[in-house]
PDB file of C-alpha atoms and ligand atoms in Angstrom:
ATOM      1  CA  MET A 258      25.514  25.104  57.220  1.00 91.00           C
ATOM      2  CA  LYS A 259      29.233  25.584  56.523  1.00 95.00           C
ATOM      3  CA  CYS A 260      30.342  28.277  54.068  1.00 96.00           C
ATOM      4  CA  LYS A 261      32.115  26.781  51.087  1.00 96.00           C
ATOM      5  CA  ASN A 262      34.665  29.604  51.155  1.00 96.00           C
ATOM      6  CA  CYS A 263      35.497  30.526  54.758  1.00 97.00           C
ATOM      7  CA  LYS A 264      34.223  27.264  56.262  1.00 96.00           C
ATOM      8  CA  ASN A 265      32.378  29.200  58.985  1.00 96.00           C
ATOM      9  CA  GLU A 266      28.937  28.202  60.127  1.00 96.00           C
ATOM     10  CA  PHE A 267      26.102  30.380  58.793  1.00 95.00           C
ATOM     11  CA  THR A 268      22.347  30.318  58.484  1.00 93.00           C
ATOM     12  CA  PRO A 269      21.269  30.144  54.860  1.00 93.00           C
ATOM     13  CA  VAL A 270      18.446  32.426  53.791  1.00 92.00           C
ATOM     14  CA  ARG A 271      18.130  30.931  50.327  1.00 89.00           C
ATOM     15  CA  PHE A 272      17.570  27.410  49.195  1.00 89.00           C
ATOM     16  CA  ASN A 273      20.860  25.672  48.410  1.00 88.00           C
ATOM     17  CA  GLN A 274      22.963  28.603  49.603  1.00 92.00           C
ATOM     18  CA  LYS A 275      26.575  27.468  49.861  1.00 94.00           C
ATOM     19  CA  PHE A 276      28.306  30.740  50.820  1.00 96.00           C
ATOM     20  CA  CYS A 277      27.861  33.094  53.729  1.00 95.00           C
ATOM     21  CA  PHE A 278      27.312  36.846  53.298  1.00 94.00           C
ATOM     22  CA  ASP A 279      30.849  37.805  54.194  1.00 95.00           C
ATOM     23  CA  THR A 280      32.200  40.209  51.508  1.00 95.00           C
ATOM     24  CA  ASP A 281      34.921  37.847  50.365  1.00 96.00           C
ATOM     25  CA  CYS A 282      32.599  34.888  50.303  1.00 96.00           C
ATOM     26  CA  VAL A 283      29.951  36.769  48.326  1.00 96.00           C
ATOM     27  CA  ARG A 284      32.620  37.685  45.774  1.00 96.00           C
ATOM     28  CA  VAL A 285      33.617  34.014  45.411  1.00 96.00           C
ATOM     29  CA  TRP A 286      29.939  33.112  45.221  1.00 95.00           C
ATOM     30  CA  VAL A 287      29.295  35.554  42.366  1.00 95.00           C
ATOM     31  CA  GLU A 288      32.333  34.254  40.481  1.00 95.00           C
ATOM     32  CA  SER A 289      31.220  30.678  40.821  1.00 95.00           C
ATOM     33  CA  GLU A 290      27.754  31.597  39.511  1.00 93.00           C
ATOM     34  CA  LYS A 291      29.307  33.360  36.523  1.00 95.00           C
ATOM     35  CA  GLU A 292      31.412  30.298  35.825  1.00 95.00           C
ATOM     36  CA  LYS A 293      28.337  28.094  35.985  1.00 93.00           C
ATOM     37  CA  GLN A 294      26.452  30.364  33.571  1.00 94.00           C
ATOM     38  CA  TRP A 295      29.375  30.414  31.154  1.00 94.00           C
ATOM     39  CA  LYS A 296      29.651  26.636  31.210  1.00 94.00           C
ATOM     40  CA  LYS A 297      25.944  26.378  30.495  1.00 93.00           C
ATOM     41  CA  LYS A 298      26.229  28.843  27.623  1.00 92.00           C
ATOM     42  CA  LYS A 299      29.213  27.015  26.181  1.00 91.00           C
ATOM     43  CA  LYS A 300      27.285  23.767  26.294  1.00 87.00           C
ATOM     44  CA  VAL A 301      24.320  25.315  24.454  1.00 87.00           C
ATOM     45  CA  LEU A 302      26.628  26.706  21.762  1.00 85.00           C
ATOM     46  CA  LYS A 303      28.337  23.361  21.420  1.00 81.00           C
ATOM     47  CA  ASP A 304      24.997  21.563  21.187  1.00 79.00           C
ATOM     48  CA  GLU A 305      23.880  23.913  18.444  1.00 80.00           C
ATOM     49  CA  LEU A 306      27.055  23.308  16.465  1.00 79.00           C
ATOM     50  CA  GLN A 307      26.790  19.584  16.841  1.00 77.00           C
ATOM     51  CA  THR A 308      23.195  19.725  15.834  1.00 84.00           C
ATOM     52  CA  ILE A 309      24.039  21.364  12.505  1.00 87.00           C
ATOM     53  CA  GLN A 310      26.683  18.714  11.844  1.00 88.00           C
ATOM     54  CA  GLU A 311      24.348  15.936  12.903  1.00 92.00           C
ATOM     55  CA  LEU A 312      21.464  17.327  10.879  1.00 94.00           C
ATOM     56  CA  THR A 313      23.713  17.647   7.821  1.00 94.00           C
ATOM     57  CA  LYS A 314      24.727  14.019   8.181  1.00 94.00           C
ATOM     58  CA  LEU A 315      21.150  12.894   8.636  1.00 95.00           C
ATOM     59  CA  ALA A 316      19.975  14.985   5.674  1.00 96.00           C
ATOM     60  CA  GLN A 317      22.691  13.376   3.559  1.00 96.00           C
ATOM     61  CA  VAL A 318      21.633   9.884   4.602  1.00 97.00           C
ATOM     62  CA  VAL A 319      17.968  10.531   3.795  1.00 98.00           C
ATOM     63  CA  PHE A 320      18.695  12.410   0.562  1.00 98.00           C
ATOM     64  CA  ASN A 321      21.145   9.752  -0.701  1.00 97.00           C
ATOM     65  CA  LYS A 322      18.651   7.034   0.142  1.00 97.00           C
ATOM     66  CA  TYR A 323      16.093   8.824  -2.001  1.00 98.00           C
ATOM     67  CA  ILE A 324      18.579   9.082  -4.909  1.00 98.00           C
ATOM     68  CA  ARG A 325      19.386   5.376  -4.693  1.00 96.00           C
ATOM     69  CA  LEU A 326      15.693   4.490  -4.753  1.00 96.00           C
ATOM     70  CA  ARG A 327      15.045   6.877  -7.645  1.00 97.00           C
ATOM     71  CA  ASP A 328      17.913   5.448  -9.701  1.00 97.00           C
ATOM     72  CA  LYS A 329      17.743   1.772  -8.755  1.00 96.00           C
ATOM     73  CA  ASP A 330      16.609   0.706 -12.230  1.00 96.00           C
ATOM     74  CA  LYS A 331      18.980   2.986 -14.129  1.00 97.00           C
ATOM     75  CA  PRO A 332      22.536   2.179 -15.211  1.00 97.00           C
ATOM     76  CA  CYS A 333      25.598   3.725 -13.555  1.00 97.00           C
ATOM     77  CA  VAL A 334      25.669   7.393 -14.580  1.00 97.00           C
ATOM     78  CA  SER A 335      29.382   7.162 -15.487  1.00 97.00           C
ATOM     79  CA  CYS A 336      30.140   3.745 -16.969  1.00 96.00           C
ATOM     80  CA  GLY A 337      26.660   2.592 -17.917  1.00 96.00           C
ATOM     81  CA  SER A 338      26.971  -0.743 -16.142  1.00 96.00           C
ATOM     82  CA  LYS A 339      23.955  -2.268 -14.451  1.00 96.00           C
ATOM     83  CA  LEU A 340      23.661  -1.135 -10.840  1.00 95.00           C
ATOM     84  CA  GLY A 341      23.593  -4.087  -8.477  1.00 88.00           C
ATOM     85  CA  SER A 342      22.038  -4.259  -5.046  1.00 90.00           C
ATOM     86  CA  LYS A 343      24.836  -2.126  -3.644  1.00 94.00           C
ATOM     87  CA  PHE A 344      25.586   1.175  -5.321  1.00 96.00           C
ATOM     88  CA  ASP A 345      26.226   4.769  -4.348  1.00 96.00           C
ATOM     89  CA  ALA A 346      24.611   8.136  -4.694  1.00 96.00           C
ATOM     90  CA  GLY A 347      27.446   9.836  -6.561  1.00 96.00           C
ATOM     91  CA  HIS A 348      27.854  13.593  -6.477  1.00 96.00           C
ATOM     92  CA  TYR A 349      28.914  15.282  -9.719  1.00 96.00           C
ATOM     93  CA  PHE A 350      30.112  18.299  -7.767  1.00 95.00           C
ATOM     94  CA  SER A 351      31.535  16.816  -4.575  1.00 91.00           C
ATOM     95  CA  SER A 352      29.554  17.505  -1.429  1.00 83.00           C
ATOM     96  CA  GLY A 353      32.649  18.623   0.456  1.00 82.00           C
ATOM     97  CA  GLY A 354      33.477  21.624  -1.683  1.00 85.00           C
ATOM     98  CA  HIS A 355      30.070  22.418  -3.143  1.00 92.00           C
ATOM     99  CA  LYS A 356      27.566  22.693  -0.310  1.00 93.00           C
ATOM    100  CA  SER A 357      25.073  24.549  -2.502  1.00 96.00           C
ATOM    101  CA  VAL A 358      24.398  21.440  -4.614  1.00 97.00           C
ATOM    102  CA  THR A 359      24.805  18.734  -1.980  1.00 96.00           C
ATOM    103  CA  PHE A 360      21.038  18.299  -1.907  1.00 97.00           C
ATOM    104  CA  ASP A 361      20.343  19.086  -5.556  1.00 97.00           C
ATOM    105  CA  GLU A 362      18.725  16.118  -7.290  1.00 98.00           C
ATOM    106  CA  ASP A 363      20.332  17.041 -10.600  1.00 98.00           C
ATOM    107  CA  ASN A 364      23.783  16.852  -9.043  1.00 98.00           C
ATOM    108  CA  VAL A 365      23.472  13.369  -7.577  1.00 98.00           C
ATOM    109  CA  HIS A 366      22.943  10.133  -9.492  1.00 98.00           C
ATOM    110  CA  GLY A 367      23.163   6.413  -8.982  1.00 98.00           C
ATOM    111  CA  GLN A 368      26.731   5.322  -9.515  1.00 97.00           C
ATOM    112  CA  CYS A 369      28.435   1.942  -9.230  1.00 97.00           C
ATOM    113  CA  VAL A 370      30.871   1.435  -6.356  1.00 95.00           C
ATOM    114  CA  THR A 371      33.799   1.051  -8.761  1.00 95.00           C
ATOM    115  CA  CYS A 372      33.212   4.456 -10.348  1.00 96.00           C
ATOM    116  CA  ASN A 373      32.331   6.258  -7.138  1.00 94.00           C
ATOM    117  CA  GLN A 374      34.860   4.848  -4.719  1.00 93.00           C
ATOM    118  CA  HIS A 375      37.687   3.417  -6.799  1.00 93.00           C
ATOM    119  CA  LYS A 376      37.751   5.887  -9.674  1.00 91.00           C
ATOM    120  CA  HIS A 377      37.087   8.996  -7.566  1.00 87.00           C
ATOM    121  CA  GLY A 378      33.726   9.527  -9.194  1.00 87.00           C
ATOM    122  CA  ASN A 379      34.903   8.702 -12.750  1.00 92.00           C
ATOM    123  CA  LEU A 380      34.267  12.374 -13.442  1.00 93.00           C
ATOM    124  CA  LEU A 381      35.113  12.518 -17.128  1.00 94.00           C
ATOM    125  CA  ASN A 382      32.521   9.867 -17.901  1.00 96.00           C
ATOM    126  CA  TYR A 383      30.175  11.339 -15.297  1.00 97.00           C
ATOM    127  CA  GLN A 384      30.154  14.544 -17.307  1.00 96.00           C
ATOM    128  CA  ILE A 385      29.080  12.692 -20.439  1.00 96.00           C
ATOM    129  CA  GLY A 386      26.511  10.641 -18.535  1.00 97.00           C
ATOM    130  CA  ILE A 387      24.966  13.504 -16.604  1.00 97.00           C
ATOM    131  CA  GLN A 388      24.627  15.592 -19.752  1.00 97.00           C
ATOM    132  CA  LYS A 389      22.672  12.779 -21.402  1.00 97.00           C
ATOM    133  CA  ARG A 390      20.497  12.382 -18.367  1.00 97.00           C
ATOM    134  CA  ILE A 391      19.533  15.945 -17.434  1.00 97.00           C
ATOM    135  CA  GLY A 392      20.449  17.858 -20.589  1.00 97.00           C
ATOM    136  CA  GLU A 393      22.715  20.795 -21.293  1.00 96.00           C
ATOM    137  CA  ASP A 394      20.523  23.496 -19.720  1.00 97.00           C
ATOM    138  CA  ARG A 395      20.119  21.836 -16.341  1.00 97.00           C
ATOM    139  CA  LEU A 396      23.800  20.934 -16.289  1.00 97.00           C
ATOM    140  CA  LEU A 397      24.665  24.584 -16.841  1.00 97.00           C
ATOM    141  CA  LYS A 398      22.353  25.535 -13.989  1.00 97.00           C
ATOM    142  CA  ILE A 399      23.987  23.236 -11.453  1.00 96.00           C
ATOM    143  CA  ASN A 400      27.355  24.373 -12.727  1.00 96.00           C
ATOM    144  CA  GLN A 401      26.396  27.902 -11.770  1.00 96.00           C
ATOM    145  CA  LYS A 402      24.743  26.928  -8.526  1.00 96.00           C
ATOM    146  CA  ALA A 403      27.706  24.764  -7.491  1.00 96.00           C
ATOM    147  CA  HIS A 404      29.936  27.780  -7.257  1.00 93.00           C
ATOM    148  CA  GLU A 405      27.688  29.817  -5.017  1.00 94.00           C
ATOM    149  CA  THR A 406      28.404  29.823  -1.299  1.00 92.00           C
ATOM    150  CA  ARG A 407      25.728  28.194   0.744  1.00 91.00           C
ATOM    151  CA  LYS A 408      25.222  27.500   4.413  1.00 91.00           C
ATOM    152  CA  PHE A 409      22.251  25.535   5.654  1.00 93.00           C
ATOM    153  CA  THR A 410      20.477  26.508   8.837  1.00 92.00           C
ATOM    154  CA  ARG A 411      19.139  23.926  11.238  1.00 90.00           C
ATOM    155  CA  GLU A 412      15.626  24.721  10.080  1.00 90.00           C
ATOM    156  CA  GLU A 413      16.541  24.219   6.424  1.00 95.00           C
ATOM    157  CA  LEU A 414      18.249  20.926   7.175  1.00 94.00           C
ATOM    158  CA  LYS A 415      15.233  19.743   9.132  1.00 92.00           C
ATOM    159  CA  GLU A 416      13.064  20.683   6.174  1.00 95.00           C
ATOM    160  CA  ILE A 417      15.283  18.754   3.719  1.00 97.00           C
ATOM    161  CA  ILE A 418      15.083  15.701   5.974  1.00 96.00           C
ATOM    162  CA  GLU A 419      11.282  15.930   6.108  1.00 96.00           C
ATOM    163  CA  ILE A 420      10.909  16.511   2.345  1.00 98.00           C
ATOM    164  CA  TYR A 421      13.023  13.509   1.433  1.00 98.00           C
ATOM    165  CA  LYS A 422      11.410  11.255   4.022  1.00 97.00           C
ATOM    166  CA  GLN A 423       8.129  12.063   2.320  1.00 97.00           C
ATOM    167  CA  LYS A 424       9.562  11.592  -1.164  1.00 97.00           C
ATOM    168  CA  ILE A 425      10.947   8.168  -0.199  1.00 97.00           C
ATOM    169  CA  LYS A 426       7.455   7.139   0.893  1.00 96.00           C
ATOM    170  CA  THR A 427       5.926   8.101  -2.434  1.00 93.00           C
ATOM    171  CA  LEU A 428       8.468   6.121  -4.510  1.00 88.00           C
TER     172      LEU A 428
HETATM  173 ZN1   ZN B 793      31.993  32.536  54.200  1.00 94.83          ZN
HETATM  174 ZN1   ZN B 794      30.210   2.917 -12.992  1.00 94.83          ZN
END
């Protein structure tokens, strides 16, 4: 076996040993192991981050699907027009800035594509519509909740996904 560092022949005593026991070579060996460990750790951290982002996306897909099924026979929450085969789950408090109510059923209602995508949520009329639909008290509650800071853990996101998968089945 040839040492990866000094290129001298040596007899390995461990499986897959790539360095000889020369002081310099051992030092290089230790460094390369550290590097490997760090790369592994970085990958795990990255995976965990991605998983939260991926789980959030998936939770949104499942939750929005539930909202669209729940509201399929209702009119658009903002303009009152009949919802066709293609409509959106429109957030009253946007999901970007108000994480705490992203998955709150009171905050999300069936909305026509025109209102949701072309009129930026048609918020003025949304306010009137949502008040009619859930009432003053519940509107006040989401108003409060919307301005709390909220971070979802992976476990919580997994739970939301499971809950709404089940809810979709029962509709
Ligand atoms: Zn060596
Ligand atoms: Zn509309």
